[in-house]
Amino acid sequence: SKLARVVESVARRPQVQERMTEEIANLMVTELDAKGVAVVVEGEHTCMTIRGVRKPGSRCITSAIKGLFRANQSSRSEVLQLIYGDRR
């Protein structure tokens, strides 16, 4: 529930999804003193679904990878495979 509160707190402020993803990852690293963090945010943006291109179901996925997961390619690949599964 604490992670959900962090996301809720960061997402409350107007900002771009990429910056929000980075901010969540940075908070986890600094507050938890984590050796590695992987954050993936998937969002459906109303600017794409109700105006402009009008493509319902259009989703944007952003990720931020810090620490051990960034340095070690096999760990990074494993984490991303666990997160994304066959969606990529």
CSV table of C-alpha atoms in Angstrom, one decimal:
chain,number,residue,atom,x,y,z
A,1,SER,CA,0.0,0.0,0.0
A,2,LYS,CA,2.9,2.3,0.6
A,3,LEU,CA,4.0,2.1,-3.1
A,4,ALA,CA,0.5,2.9,-4.2
A,5,ARG,CA,0.6,6.0,-2.0
A,6,VAL,CA,3.9,7.1,-3.5
A,7,VAL,CA,2.5,6.7,-7.0
A,8,GLU,CA,-0.7,8.5,-6.0
A,9,SER,CA,1.3,11.4,-4.5
A,10,VAL,CA,3.6,11.8,-7.5
A,11,ALA,CA,0.8,11.4,-10.1
A,12,ARG,CA,-1.3,14.0,-8.4
A,13,ARG,CA,0.9,16.8,-9.8
A,14,PRO,CA,0.5,17.7,-13.5
A,15,GLN,CA,3.5,16.4,-15.4
A,16,VAL,CA,4.6,14.2,-18.3
A,17,GLN,CA,4.6,10.5,-17.8
A,18,GLU,CA,8.3,10.1,-18.4
A,19,ARG,CA,9.2,12.5,-15.6
A,20,MET,CA,6.7,10.9,-13.2
A,21,THR,CA,8.3,7.4,-13.9
A,22,GLU,CA,11.8,8.8,-13.2
A,23,GLU,CA,10.6,10.6,-10.0
A,24,ILE,CA,9.0,7.4,-8.6
A,25,ALA,CA,12.2,5.4,-9.3
A,26,ASN,CA,14.4,8.1,-7.7
A,27,LEU,CA,12.2,8.2,-4.6
A,28,MET,CA,12.4,4.5,-4.2
A,29,VAL,CA,16.2,4.6,-4.5
A,30,THR,CA,16.7,7.4,-2.1
A,31,GLU,CA,14.0,6.5,0.5
A,32,LEU,CA,14.6,2.8,0.5
A,33,ASP,CA,18.3,2.8,-0.2
A,34,ALA,CA,17.6,0.2,-2.8
A,35,LYS,CA,20.4,-1.3,-4.8
A,36,GLY,CA,18.3,-1.7,-7.9
A,37,VAL,CA,14.9,-0.3,-8.9
A,38,ALA,CA,12.7,-0.9,-12.0
A,39,VAL,CA,9.6,1.1,-12.5
A,40,VAL,CA,7.2,0.7,-15.4
A,41,VAL,CA,4.2,3.0,-15.8
A,42,GLU,CA,1.4,2.2,-18.3
A,43,GLY,CA,-1.1,5.0,-19.0
A,44,GLU,CA,-4.1,5.6,-21.2
A,45,HIS,CA,-4.0,9.3,-22.1
A,46,THR,CA,-7.3,11.0,-22.8
A,47,CYS,CA,-5.6,13.4,-25.2
A,48,MET,CA,-5.1,10.4,-27.5
A,49,THR,CA,-8.5,8.7,-26.8
A,50,ILE,CA,-11.1,11.5,-26.8
A,51,ARG,CA,-9.4,14.2,-28.9
A,52,GLY,CA,-6.8,14.4,-31.6
A,53,VAL,CA,-6.2,10.9,-33.1
A,54,ARG,CA,-9.2,9.4,-31.2
A,55,LYS,CA,-7.7,5.9,-30.7
A,56,PRO,CA,-9.4,4.3,-27.7
A,57,GLY,CA,-7.1,1.8,-25.9
A,58,SER,CA,-4.0,3.7,-26.9
A,59,ARG,CA,-1.5,3.2,-24.1
A,60,CYS,CA,1.9,4.7,-23.4
A,61,ILE,CA,4.5,2.7,-21.5
A,62,THR,CA,7.5,4.3,-19.8
A,63,SER,CA,10.2,2.7,-17.7
A,64,ALA,CA,13.0,3.9,-15.4
A,65,ILE,CA,15.7,1.5,-14.4
A,66,LYS,CA,18.3,2.3,-11.7
A,67,GLY,CA,21.2,0.7,-9.9
A,68,LEU,CA,21.9,-3.0,-10.3
A,69,PHE,CA,19.3,-3.5,-12.9
A,70,ARG,CA,20.8,-0.8,-15.1
A,71,ALA,CA,24.4,-2.0,-14.7
A,72,ASN,CA,23.7,-5.8,-15.3
A,73,GLN,CA,22.2,-6.5,-18.7
A,74,SER,CA,21.0,-10.0,-17.7
A,75,SER,CA,19.3,-8.7,-14.6
A,76,ARG,CA,17.7,-5.9,-16.6
A,77,SER,CA,16.4,-8.3,-19.2
A,78,GLU,CA,15.0,-10.7,-16.6
A,79,VAL,CA,13.2,-7.9,-14.8
A,80,LEU,CA,11.7,-6.4,-18.0
A,81,GLN,CA,10.6,-9.9,-19.1
A,82,LEU,CA,8.8,-10.4,-15.7
A,83,ILE,CA,7.1,-7.0,-16.0
A,84,TYR,CA,6.2,-7.1,-19.6
A,85,GLY,CA,5.8,-10.8,-20.3
A,86,ASP,CA,4.8,-11.3,-23.9
A,87,ARG,CA,3.5,-7.8,-24.4
A,88,ARG,CA,6.7,-6.4,-26.0
